[in-house]
Amino acid sequence: MPQPVIAATGLYVPPHSISNQELVDAFNAFVASFNIENAAAIADGTVAPLQPSSAEFIEKASGIKSRHVMDKTGILDPAVMRPILPERPNDEISVLAEMAVAAANDALGRWGGDKSDIGAVICAASNMQRPYPAMAVEVQDALGLSGFAFDMNVACSSATFGLKTAADFIASGSTKAVLMVNPEICSGHLNFRDRDSHFIFGDVATAVVVSGSETAGAWRILGTRLKTQFSNNIRNNFGFLNRAAPEGIGKPDKLFVQEGRKVFKEVVPMVSDMILSHARDIGLDPRSLKRLWLHQANINMNEMIGRKVLGREPRADENVIILDTFANTSSAGSIIAFHTANNDFAAGERGLICSFGAGYSAGTVFVEKI
Ligand code: CO8
């Protein structure tokens, strides 16, 4: 049975970055004009005044300092507050596929393997640009790959679910190599007028080549495990049936909504227990891990999970944080962390890629440098 390895990773970083202060200035300008426009209703108590956001709160509550986005102007215009990404004609590559292809080309360049070995492309992300044809098939075509391709969405855990699927394809002999891409335009489904969540997400794309060749420098996949447990605490009700609903799409739940506190309290123990039991089941001492590449949603969550897994306070170089400059990039977060912080590993050293998010969903992938 071929042993699946992570052979290469790639990253595409969008051209614009928005600091907390820039985001807060735009939000607060929107709040000021809303409160002026609704002054009479606010005075008679029929409308509640909106509260301003704060850059200090954002950094303290989440660890986020800035985020990359595909369009900055629309997001920061208090009259618009969403990215402006013009629709492209069908004979041009779609923007989500273009980001994925850029990340894939980075990964393929680092891999140096034979592209004709890639028999499957998986596009694993939180939101696809369209239902069909699959984004993965467009990426496959743009890269001149053969075989088959399909999309999968497990919100923030899409990449680890994609990695397990790829590893299983390799182990079962379905193909010699798999390309998994994670293009995320989170700014497109974030409500920039919602004080509780306007700061949480950023845009990015990552790519991973999983192969069956144990070449030096690759990462042996020691074990993969997935878990889901239904929860309404992170939800987005946008979908094709919105236009069939007689009440229309008036409610703000057609964008990302969450009960952030509940998510925090419920997901930290779920993920910590999952990591510890998976490590135990494959005979691995979690304290021996050189590095954790965790999902990047909130620095305080990662610190708590890190403490539970390593049994002590992790050092900064053991528990990689990239959310300070990327924010939450959904499925891509743990892959960015892995991609940017792994070149100091010696053969035999081990680490953990782990995701968690809406569903709830979680995935663990233990790896060892070859
Ligand atoms: N500025 C100033 N004050 C604020 C702001 C703000 N922007 N927002 C809230 N406050 C205030 C509140 O009003 C509250 O005030 P008071 O105490 O007077 O009531 C106070 O600050 C504290 O508010 P919270 O309790 O909400 O703050 P927390 O400390 O809990 O921090 C977080 C909020 C950062 C959201 C935190 O709860 C968190 O990170 N939770 C976990 C979130 C998480 O991991 N979610 C996963 C979602 S990702 C996922 O699964 C992918 C989905 C698909 C992608 C979607 C792409 C768009």
GROMACS .gro file of C-alpha atoms and ligand atoms in nm:
model
  427
    1MET     CA    1   0.000   0.000   0.000
    2PRO     CA    2   0.159   0.338  -0.097
    3GLN     CA    3   0.245   0.561   0.202
    4PRO     CA    4   0.088   0.908   0.148
    5VAL     CA    5   0.315   1.208   0.200
    6ILE     CA    6   0.272   1.582   0.184
    7ALA     CA    7   0.513   1.652  -0.100
    8ALA     CA    8   0.476   2.032  -0.131
    9THR     CA    9   0.264   2.329  -0.031
   10GLY     CA   10   0.191   2.666  -0.194
   11LEU     CA   11   0.047   3.002  -0.097
   12TYR     CA   12  -0.123   3.290  -0.276
   13VAL     CA   13  -0.150   3.614  -0.078
   14PRO     CA   14  -0.397   3.877  -0.212
   15PRO     CA   15  -0.259   4.219  -0.302
   16HIS     CA   16  -0.427   4.434  -0.034
   17SER     CA   17  -0.394   4.442   0.344
   18ILE     CA   18  -0.631   4.616   0.587
   19SER     CA   19  -0.520   4.711   0.939
   20ASN     CA   20  -0.757   4.696   1.235
   21GLN     CA   21  -0.756   5.075   1.254
   22GLU     CA   22  -0.853   5.114   0.886
   23LEU     CA   23  -1.137   4.865   0.932
   24VAL     CA   24  -1.255   5.031   1.252
   25ASP     CA   25  -1.245   5.380   1.095
   26ALA     CA   26  -1.473   5.261   0.812
   27PHE     CA   27  -1.705   5.081   1.056
   28ASN     CA   28  -1.725   5.379   1.289
   29ALA     CA   29  -1.803   5.616   0.999
   30PHE     CA   30  -2.090   5.383   0.903
   31VAL     CA   31  -2.211   5.378   1.267
   32ALA     CA   32  -2.200   5.759   1.293
   33SER     CA   33  -2.407   5.808   0.977
   34PHE     CA   34  -2.654   5.533   1.078
   35ASN     CA   35  -2.706   5.698   1.418
   36ILE     CA   36  -2.755   6.043   1.259
   37GLU     CA   37  -2.999   5.909   0.997
   38ASN     CA   38  -3.196   5.726   1.267
   39ALA     CA   39  -3.169   5.996   1.535
   40ALA     CA   40  -3.547   6.038   1.575
   41ALA     CA   41  -3.613   5.663   1.605
   42ILE     CA   42  -3.321   5.627   1.844
   43ALA     CA   43  -3.456   5.916   2.055
   44ASP     CA   44  -3.802   5.758   2.083
   45GLY     CA   45  -3.651   5.415   2.160
   46THR     CA   46  -3.775   5.228   1.852
   47VAL     CA   47  -3.423   5.181   1.710
   48ALA     CA   48  -3.115   5.097   1.916
   49PRO     CA   49  -2.808   5.311   1.843
   50LEU     CA   50  -2.514   5.121   1.693
   51GLN     CA   51  -2.197   5.101   1.904
   52PRO     CA   52  -1.851   5.181   1.764
   53SER     CA   53  -1.584   4.916   1.713
   54SER     CA   54  -1.232   4.937   1.854
   55ALA     CA   55  -0.893   4.828   1.721
   56GLU     CA   56  -0.773   4.752   2.076
   57PHE     CA   57  -1.070   4.520   2.139
   58ILE     CA   58  -1.009   4.333   1.814
   59GLU     CA   59  -0.643   4.265   1.887
   60LYS     CA   60  -0.707   4.170   2.250
   61ALA     CA   61  -1.009   3.944   2.181
   62SER     CA   62  -0.870   3.771   1.871
   63GLY     CA   63  -0.497   3.840   1.819
   64ILE     CA   64  -0.573   3.981   1.473
   65LYS     CA   65  -0.384   4.295   1.366
   66SER     CA   66  -0.452   4.299   0.989
   67ARG     CA   67  -0.589   4.085   0.706
   68HIS     CA   68  -0.529   4.042   0.333
   69VAL     CA   69  -0.825   4.093   0.099
   70MET     CA   70  -0.900   4.069  -0.273
   71ASP     CA   71  -1.054   4.419  -0.275
   72LYS     CA   72  -0.991   4.690  -0.019
   73THR     CA   73  -1.175   4.992  -0.159
   74GLY     CA   74  -1.527   4.852  -0.134
   75ILE     CA   75  -1.474   4.710   0.215
   76LEU     CA   76  -1.345   5.041   0.349
   77ASP     CA   77  -1.612   5.259   0.184
   78PRO     CA   78  -1.874   5.317   0.459
   79ALA     CA   79  -2.143   5.337   0.190
   80VAL     CA   80  -2.044   4.998   0.040
   81MET     CA   81  -1.871   4.777   0.305
   82ARG     CA   82  -1.823   4.470   0.089
   83PRO     CA   83  -1.552   4.373  -0.161
   84ILE     CA   84  -1.615   4.481  -0.520
   85LEU     CA   85  -1.521   4.195  -0.751
   86PRO     CA   86  -1.677   4.243  -1.096
   87GLU     CA   87  -1.835   3.934  -1.252
   88ARG     CA   88  -1.615   3.785  -1.525
   89PRO     CA   89  -1.736   3.641  -1.856
   90ASN     CA   90  -1.754   3.261  -1.877
   91ASP     CA   91  -1.454   3.244  -2.109
   92GLU     CA   92  -1.228   3.400  -1.842
   93ILE     CA   93  -1.101   3.210  -1.539
   94SER     CA   94  -1.314   3.282  -1.232
   95VAL     CA   95  -1.151   3.475  -0.949
   96LEU     CA   96  -1.166   3.187  -0.697
   97ALA     CA   97  -1.005   2.947  -0.946
   98GLU     CA   98  -0.741   3.207  -1.033
   99MET     CA   99  -0.635   3.233  -0.668
  100ALA     CA  100  -0.628   2.853  -0.640
  101VAL     CA  101  -0.417   2.822  -0.956
  102ALA     CA  102  -0.166   3.078  -0.819
  103ALA     CA  103  -0.128   2.877  -0.496
  104ALA     CA  104  -0.114   2.551  -0.693
  105ASN     CA  105   0.163   2.683  -0.921
  106ASP     CA  106   0.363   2.777  -0.611
  107ALA     CA  107   0.318   2.422  -0.473
  108LEU     CA  108   0.391   2.252  -0.807
  109GLY     CA  109   0.710   2.459  -0.848
  110ARG     CA  110   0.834   2.350  -0.505
  111TRP     CA  111   0.735   1.988  -0.568
  112GLY     CA  112   0.925   1.937  -0.891
  113GLY     CA  113   0.739   1.608  -0.952
  114ASP     CA  114   0.571   1.494  -1.272
  115LYS     CA  115   0.239   1.677  -1.323
  116SER     CA  116   0.101   1.378  -1.514
  117ASP     CA  117   0.110   1.181  -1.184
  118ILE     CA  118  -0.166   1.406  -1.045
  119GLY     CA  119  -0.486   1.215  -1.109
  120ALA     CA  120  -0.717   1.415  -0.882
  121VAL     CA  121  -0.779   1.778  -0.790
  122ILE     CA  122  -0.980   1.864  -0.480
  123CYS     CA  123  -1.102   2.218  -0.420
  124ALA     CA  124  -1.171   2.224  -0.045
  125ALA     CA  125  -1.303   2.556   0.085
  126SER     CA  126  -1.578   2.728   0.284
  127ASN     CA  127  -1.766   2.890  -0.002
  128MET     CA  128  -1.754   2.807  -0.370
  129GLN     CA  129  -1.802   3.087  -0.620
  130ARG     CA  130  -2.079   2.889  -0.794
  131PRO     CA  131  -2.243   2.549  -0.756
  132TYR     CA  132  -2.125   2.410  -1.094
  133PRO     CA  133  -1.920   2.336  -1.291
  134ALA     CA  134  -1.697   2.250  -0.994
  135MET     CA  135  -1.422   2.500  -0.917
  136ALA     CA  136  -1.184   2.202  -0.898
  137VAL     CA  137  -1.256   2.109  -1.262
  138GLU     CA  138  -1.178   2.466  -1.371
  139VAL     CA  139  -0.849   2.455  -1.174
  140GLN     CA  140  -0.767   2.114  -1.325
  141ASP     CA  141  -0.826   2.255  -1.674
  142ALA     CA  142  -0.623   2.572  -1.612
  143LEU     CA  143  -0.327   2.364  -1.494
  144GLY     CA  144  -0.354   2.109  -1.778
  145LEU     CA  145  -0.410   1.816  -1.541
  146SER     CA  146  -0.601   1.497  -1.622
  147GLY     CA  147  -0.801   1.252  -1.410
  148PHE     CA  148  -1.093   1.379  -1.202
  149ALA     CA  149  -1.171   1.680  -0.985
  150PHE     CA  150  -1.438   1.781  -0.736
  151ASP     CA  151  -1.528   2.042  -0.474
  152MET     CA  152  -1.584   1.982  -0.105
  153ASN     CA  153  -1.693   2.219   0.170
  154VAL     CA  154  -1.642   2.149   0.539
  155ALA     CA  155  -1.605   2.520   0.634
  156CYS     CA  156  -1.284   2.587   0.828
  157SER     CA  157  -1.200   2.215   0.831
  158SER     CA  158  -1.214   2.175   0.454
  159ALA     CA  159  -0.835   2.142   0.415
  160THR     CA  160  -0.786   1.861   0.667
  161PHE     CA  161  -1.089   1.678   0.526
  162GLY     CA  162  -0.929   1.729   0.182
  163LEU     CA  163  -0.593   1.601   0.309
  164LYS     CA  164  -0.751   1.285   0.448
  165THR     CA  165  -0.941   1.228   0.124
  166ALA     CA  166  -0.618   1.276  -0.075
  167ALA     CA  167  -0.420   1.045   0.158
  168ASP     CA  168  -0.690   0.777   0.126
  169PHE     CA  169  -0.685   0.806  -0.256
  170ILE     CA  170  -0.306   0.753  -0.250
  171ALA     CA  171  -0.320   0.464  -0.003
  172SER     CA  172  -0.591   0.287  -0.204
  173GLY     CA  173  -0.398   0.327  -0.530
  174SER     CA  174  -0.662   0.549  -0.698
  175THR     CA  175  -0.391   0.788  -0.818
  176LYS     CA  176  -0.018   0.857  -0.768
  177ALA     CA  177  -0.067   1.219  -0.657
  178VAL     CA  178  -0.345   1.460  -0.560
  179LEU     CA  179  -0.356   1.839  -0.574
  180MET     CA  180  -0.570   1.999  -0.305
  181VAL     CA  181  -0.643   2.373  -0.321
  182ASN     CA  182  -0.808   2.600  -0.063
  183PRO     CA  183  -0.912   2.933  -0.215
  184GLU     CA  184  -1.093   3.147   0.042
  185ILE     CA  185  -1.262   3.481  -0.031
  186CYS     CA  186  -1.398   3.511   0.323
  187SER     CA  187  -1.454   3.886   0.275
  188GLY     CA  188  -1.733   3.795   0.030
  189HIS     CA  189  -1.942   3.630   0.301
  190LEU     CA  190  -1.853   3.851   0.595
  191ASN     CA  191  -2.092   4.119   0.720
  192PHE     CA  192  -1.868   4.426   0.753
  193ARG     CA  193  -2.158   4.608   0.924
  194ASP     CA  194  -2.164   4.359   1.213
  195ARG     CA  195  -1.953   4.485   1.506
  196ASP     CA  196  -1.917   4.136   1.656
  197SER     CA  197  -1.762   3.978   1.347
  198HIS     CA  198  -1.648   4.247   1.098
  199PHE     CA  199  -1.280   4.193   1.189
  200ILE     CA  200  -1.260   3.814   1.187
  201PHE     CA  201  -1.174   3.702   0.833
  202GLY     CA  202  -0.928   3.754   0.549
  203ASP     CA  203  -0.875   3.621   0.195
  204VAL     CA  204  -0.600   3.382   0.077
  205ALA     CA  205  -0.542   3.057  -0.114
  206THR     CA  206  -0.328   2.757  -0.024
  207ALA     CA  207  -0.240   2.438  -0.211
  208VAL     CA  208  -0.100   2.099  -0.111
  209VAL     CA  209   0.041   1.818  -0.325
  210VAL     CA  210  -0.010   1.477  -0.163
  211SER     CA  211   0.179   1.193  -0.329
  212GLY     CA  212   0.279   0.831  -0.276
  213SER     CA  213   0.654   0.886  -0.324
  214GLU     CA  214   0.860   0.899  -0.004
  215THR     CA  215   1.112   1.153  -0.131
  216ALA     CA  216   1.356   1.333   0.102
  217GLY     CA  217   1.210   1.658   0.234
  218ALA     CA  218   0.850   1.536   0.210
  219TRP     CA  219   0.624   1.477   0.512
  220ARG     CA  220   0.503   1.127   0.593
  221ILE     CA  221   0.135   1.136   0.696
  222LEU     CA  222   0.129   0.931   1.017
  223GLY     CA  223  -0.244   0.951   1.077
  224THR     CA  224  -0.558   1.142   0.979
  225ARG     CA  225  -0.881   1.171   1.174
  226LEU     CA  226  -1.202   1.367   1.112
  227LYS     CA  227  -1.492   1.456   1.339
  228THR     CA  228  -1.822   1.641   1.302
  229GLN     CA  229  -2.084   1.733   1.559
  230PHE     CA  230  -2.388   1.941   1.461
  231SER     CA  231  -2.406   2.296   1.595
  232ASN     CA  232  -2.592   2.612   1.495
  233ASN     CA  233  -2.333   2.833   1.663
  234ILE     CA  234  -2.154   2.910   1.335
  235ARG     CA  235  -2.396   2.937   1.048
  236ASN     CA  236  -2.455   3.090   0.703
  237ASN     CA  237  -2.803   3.046   0.552
  238PHE     CA  238  -2.710   3.175   0.206
  239GLY     CA  239  -2.821   2.925  -0.056
  240PHE     CA  240  -3.014   2.849  -0.370
  241LEU     CA  241  -3.346   2.826  -0.187
  242ASN     CA  242  -3.321   3.188  -0.065
  243ARG     CA  243  -3.499   3.301  -0.384
  244ALA     CA  244  -3.780   3.053  -0.317
  245ALA     CA  245  -3.848   3.182   0.035
  246PRO     CA  246  -4.162   3.401   0.032
  247GLU     CA  247  -4.020   3.614   0.317
  248GLY     CA  248  -3.716   3.712   0.104
  249ILE     CA  249  -3.355   3.736   0.215
  250GLY     CA  250  -3.405   4.019   0.464
  251LYS     CA  251  -3.233   3.860   0.765
  252PRO     CA  252  -2.855   3.907   0.810
  253ASP     CA  253  -2.805   3.528   0.844
  254LYS     CA  254  -2.733   3.501   0.468
  255LEU     CA  255  -2.377   3.593   0.565
  256PHE     CA  256  -2.151   3.451   0.837
  257VAL     CA  257  -2.308   3.460   1.185
  258GLN     CA  258  -2.182   3.303   1.505
  259GLU     CA  259  -2.211   3.278   1.881
  260GLY     CA  260  -1.839   3.342   1.930
  261ARG     CA  261  -1.830   3.278   2.306
  262LYS     CA  262  -2.012   2.943   2.275
  263VAL     CA  263  -1.788   2.837   1.986
  264PHE     CA  264  -1.484   2.915   2.197
  265LYS     CA  265  -1.611   2.721   2.501
  266GLU     CA  266  -1.731   2.415   2.308
  267VAL     CA  267  -1.464   2.378   2.041
  268VAL     CA  268  -1.151   2.406   2.260
  269PRO     CA  269  -1.227   2.088   2.464
  270MET     CA  270  -1.362   1.902   2.159
  271VAL     CA  271  -1.043   1.965   1.962
  272SER     CA  272  -0.799   1.912   2.250
  273ASP     CA  273  -0.959   1.576   2.335
  274MET     CA  274  -0.957   1.473   1.970
  275ILE     CA  275  -0.586   1.553   1.930
  276LEU     CA  276  -0.493   1.365   2.249
  277SER     CA  277  -0.699   1.056   2.166
  278HIS     CA  278  -0.577   1.044   1.805
  279ALA     CA  279  -0.215   1.072   1.923
  280ARG     CA  280  -0.272   0.795   2.177
  281ASP     CA  281  -0.432   0.567   1.917
  282ILE     CA  282  -0.135   0.593   1.682
  283GLY     CA  283   0.118   0.551   1.965
  284LEU     CA  284   0.247   0.908   1.956
  285ASP     CA  285   0.338   1.110   2.266
  286PRO     CA  286   0.188   1.459   2.201
  287ARG     CA  287   0.461   1.614   2.417
  288SER     CA  288   0.715   1.496   2.158
  289LEU     CA  289   0.563   1.711   1.883
  290LYS     CA  290   0.802   1.980   1.761
  291ARG     CA  291   0.526   2.204   1.629
  292LEU     CA  292   0.151   2.263   1.615
  293TRP     CA  293   0.004   2.415   1.299
  294LEU     CA  294  -0.347   2.483   1.428
  295HIS     CA  295  -0.646   2.643   1.259
  296GLN     CA  296  -0.613   3.020   1.287
  297ALA     CA  297  -0.934   3.164   1.432
  298ASN     CA  298  -0.839   3.313   1.766
  299ILE     CA  299  -0.501   3.335   1.943
  300ASN     CA  300  -0.654   3.259   2.283
  301MET     CA  301  -0.813   2.938   2.152
  302ASN     CA  302  -0.481   2.826   2.004
  303GLU     CA  303  -0.296   2.899   2.328
  304MET     CA  304  -0.546   2.694   2.530
  305ILE     CA  305  -0.535   2.401   2.286
  306GLY     CA  306  -0.154   2.423   2.277
  307ARG     CA  307  -0.133   2.403   2.658
  308LYS     CA  308  -0.365   2.100   2.670
  309VAL     CA  309  -0.179   1.915   2.394
  310LEU     CA  310   0.180   1.979   2.507
  311GLY     CA  311   0.095   1.967   2.880
  312ARG     CA  312   0.274   2.300   2.940
  313GLU     CA  313   0.291   2.655   2.807
  314PRO     CA  314   0.400   2.621   2.440
  315ARG     CA  315   0.676   2.847   2.314
  316ALA     CA  316   0.584   3.079   2.025
  317ASP     CA  317   0.790   2.870   1.782
  318GLU     CA  318   0.600   2.554   1.887
  319ASN     CA  319   0.249   2.692   1.838
  320VAL     CA  320   0.256   2.883   1.511
  321ILE     CA  321   0.042   3.199   1.488
  322ILE     CA  322  -0.016   3.361   1.150
  323LEU     CA  323  -0.361   3.505   1.223
  324ASP     CA  324  -0.203   3.832   1.336
  325THR     CA  325  -0.144   3.930   0.972
  326PHE     CA  326  -0.387   3.695   0.789
  327ALA     CA  327  -0.685   3.688   1.033
  328ASN     CA  328  -0.908   3.380   1.006
  329THR     CA  329  -0.874   3.246   0.652
  330SER     CA  330  -1.103   2.951   0.719
  331SER     CA  331  -0.970   2.626   0.565
  332ALA     CA  332  -0.638   2.784   0.465
  333GLY     CA  333  -0.523   2.887   0.815
  334SER     CA  334  -0.350   2.569   0.932
  335ILE     CA  335  -0.197   2.520   0.586
  336ILE     CA  336  -0.050   2.874   0.584
  337ALA     CA  337   0.094   2.802   0.930
  338PHE     CA  338   0.246   2.475   0.805
  339HIS     CA  339   0.372   2.632   0.480
  340THR     CA  340   0.545   2.925   0.647
  341ALA     CA  341   0.698   2.748   0.949
  342ASN     CA  342   0.840   2.404   0.868
  343ASN     CA  343   1.182   2.441   0.708
  344ASP     CA  344   1.379   2.393   1.032
  345PHE     CA  345   1.262   2.030   1.075
  346ALA     CA  346   1.514   1.743   1.072
  347ALA     CA  347   1.422   1.397   0.942
  348GLY     CA  348   1.212   1.212   1.200
  349GLU     CA  349   1.072   1.523   1.372
  350ARG     CA  350   0.695   1.539   1.401
  351GLY     CA  351   0.418   1.794   1.403
  352LEU     CA  352   0.041   1.832   1.386
  353ILE     CA  353  -0.182   2.007   1.131
  354CYS     CA  354  -0.525   2.060   1.286
  355SER     CA  355  -0.840   2.243   1.182
  356PHE     CA  356  -1.170   2.323   1.351
  357GLY     CA  357  -1.476   2.526   1.271
  358ALA     CA  358  -1.835   2.532   1.155
  359GLY     CA  359  -2.034   2.209   1.160
  360TYR     CA  360  -1.879   2.173   1.416
  361SER     CA  361  -1.599   2.003   1.227
  362ALA     CA  362  -1.241   1.915   1.315
  363GLY     CA  363  -0.953   1.731   1.151
  364THR     CA  364  -0.612   1.612   1.274
  365VAL     CA  365  -0.318   1.522   1.049
  366PHE     CA  366   0.004   1.407   1.221
  367VAL     CA  367   0.313   1.437   0.999
  368GLU     CA  368   0.680   1.337   1.020
  369LYS     CA  369   0.963   1.491   0.818
  370ILE     CA  370   1.132   1.233   0.592
  371CO8     N1  371  -1.534   4.649   1.922
  371CO8     C1  372  -1.547   4.680   2.052
  371CO8     N2  373  -1.618   4.604   2.139
  371CO8     C2  374  -1.676   4.493   2.090
  371CO8     C3  375  -1.668   4.456   1.955
  371CO8     C4  376  -1.593   4.538   1.869
  371CO8     N3  377  -1.577   4.509   1.739
  371CO8     N4  378  -1.736   4.340   1.936
  371CO8     C5  379  -1.786   4.306   2.054
  371CO8     N5  380  -1.753   4.399   2.148
  371CO8     C6  381  -1.789   4.402   2.290
  371CO8     C7  382  -1.918   4.327   2.316
  371CO8     O1  383  -2.029   4.411   2.298
  371CO8     C8  384  -1.899   4.285   2.460
  371CO8     O2  385  -1.931   4.393   2.544
  371CO8     P1  386  -2.004   4.368   2.686
  371CO8     O3  387  -1.907   4.286   2.766
  371CO8     O4  388  -2.027   4.506   2.736
  371CO8     O5  389  -2.129   4.291   2.652
  371CO8     C9  390  -1.749   4.262   2.473
  371CO8     O6  391  -1.689   4.334   2.365
  371CO8    C10  392  -1.710   4.117   2.465
  371CO8     O7  393  -1.773   4.057   2.348
  371CO8     P2  394  -1.763   3.903   2.314
  371CO8     O8  395  -1.801   3.823   2.434
  371CO8     O9  396  -1.835   3.876   2.185
  371CO8    O10  397  -1.604   3.893   2.287
  371CO8     P3  398  -1.511   3.769   2.295
  371CO8    O11  399  -1.409   3.796   2.399
  371CO8    O12  400  -1.584   3.639   2.302
  371CO8    O13  401  -1.438   3.775   2.153
  371CO8    C11  402  -1.448   3.660   1.940
  371CO8    C12  403  -1.512   3.764   2.033
  371CO8    C13  404  -1.313   3.715   1.898
  371CO8    C14  405  -1.536   3.643   1.817
  371CO8    C15  406  -1.430   3.527   2.013
  371CO8    O14  407  -1.548   3.488   2.077
  371CO8    C16  408  -1.389   3.413   1.923
  371CO8    O15  409  -1.290   3.420   1.851
  371CO8     N6  410  -1.462   3.300   1.926
  371CO8    C17  411  -1.432   3.183   1.846
  371CO8    C18  412  -1.467   3.212   1.708
  371CO8    C19  413  -1.438   3.099   1.614
  371CO8    O16  414  -1.345   3.026   1.625
  371CO8     N7  415  -1.522   3.089   1.518
  371CO8    C20  416  -1.501   2.998   1.416
  371CO8    C21  417  -1.559   3.059   1.298
  371CO8     S1  418  -1.476   3.019   1.161
  371CO8    C22  419  -1.547   2.889   1.071
  371CO8    O17  420  -1.586   2.790   1.116
  371CO8    C23  421  -1.553   2.912   0.926
  371CO8    C24  422  -1.685   2.951   0.881
  371CO8    C25  423  -1.681   2.970   0.735
  371CO8    C26  424  -1.602   3.089   0.692
  371CO8    C27  425  -1.683   3.213   0.692
  371CO8    C28  426  -1.611   3.323   0.619
  371CO8    C29  427  -1.682   3.458   0.632
   0.00000   0.00000   0.00000
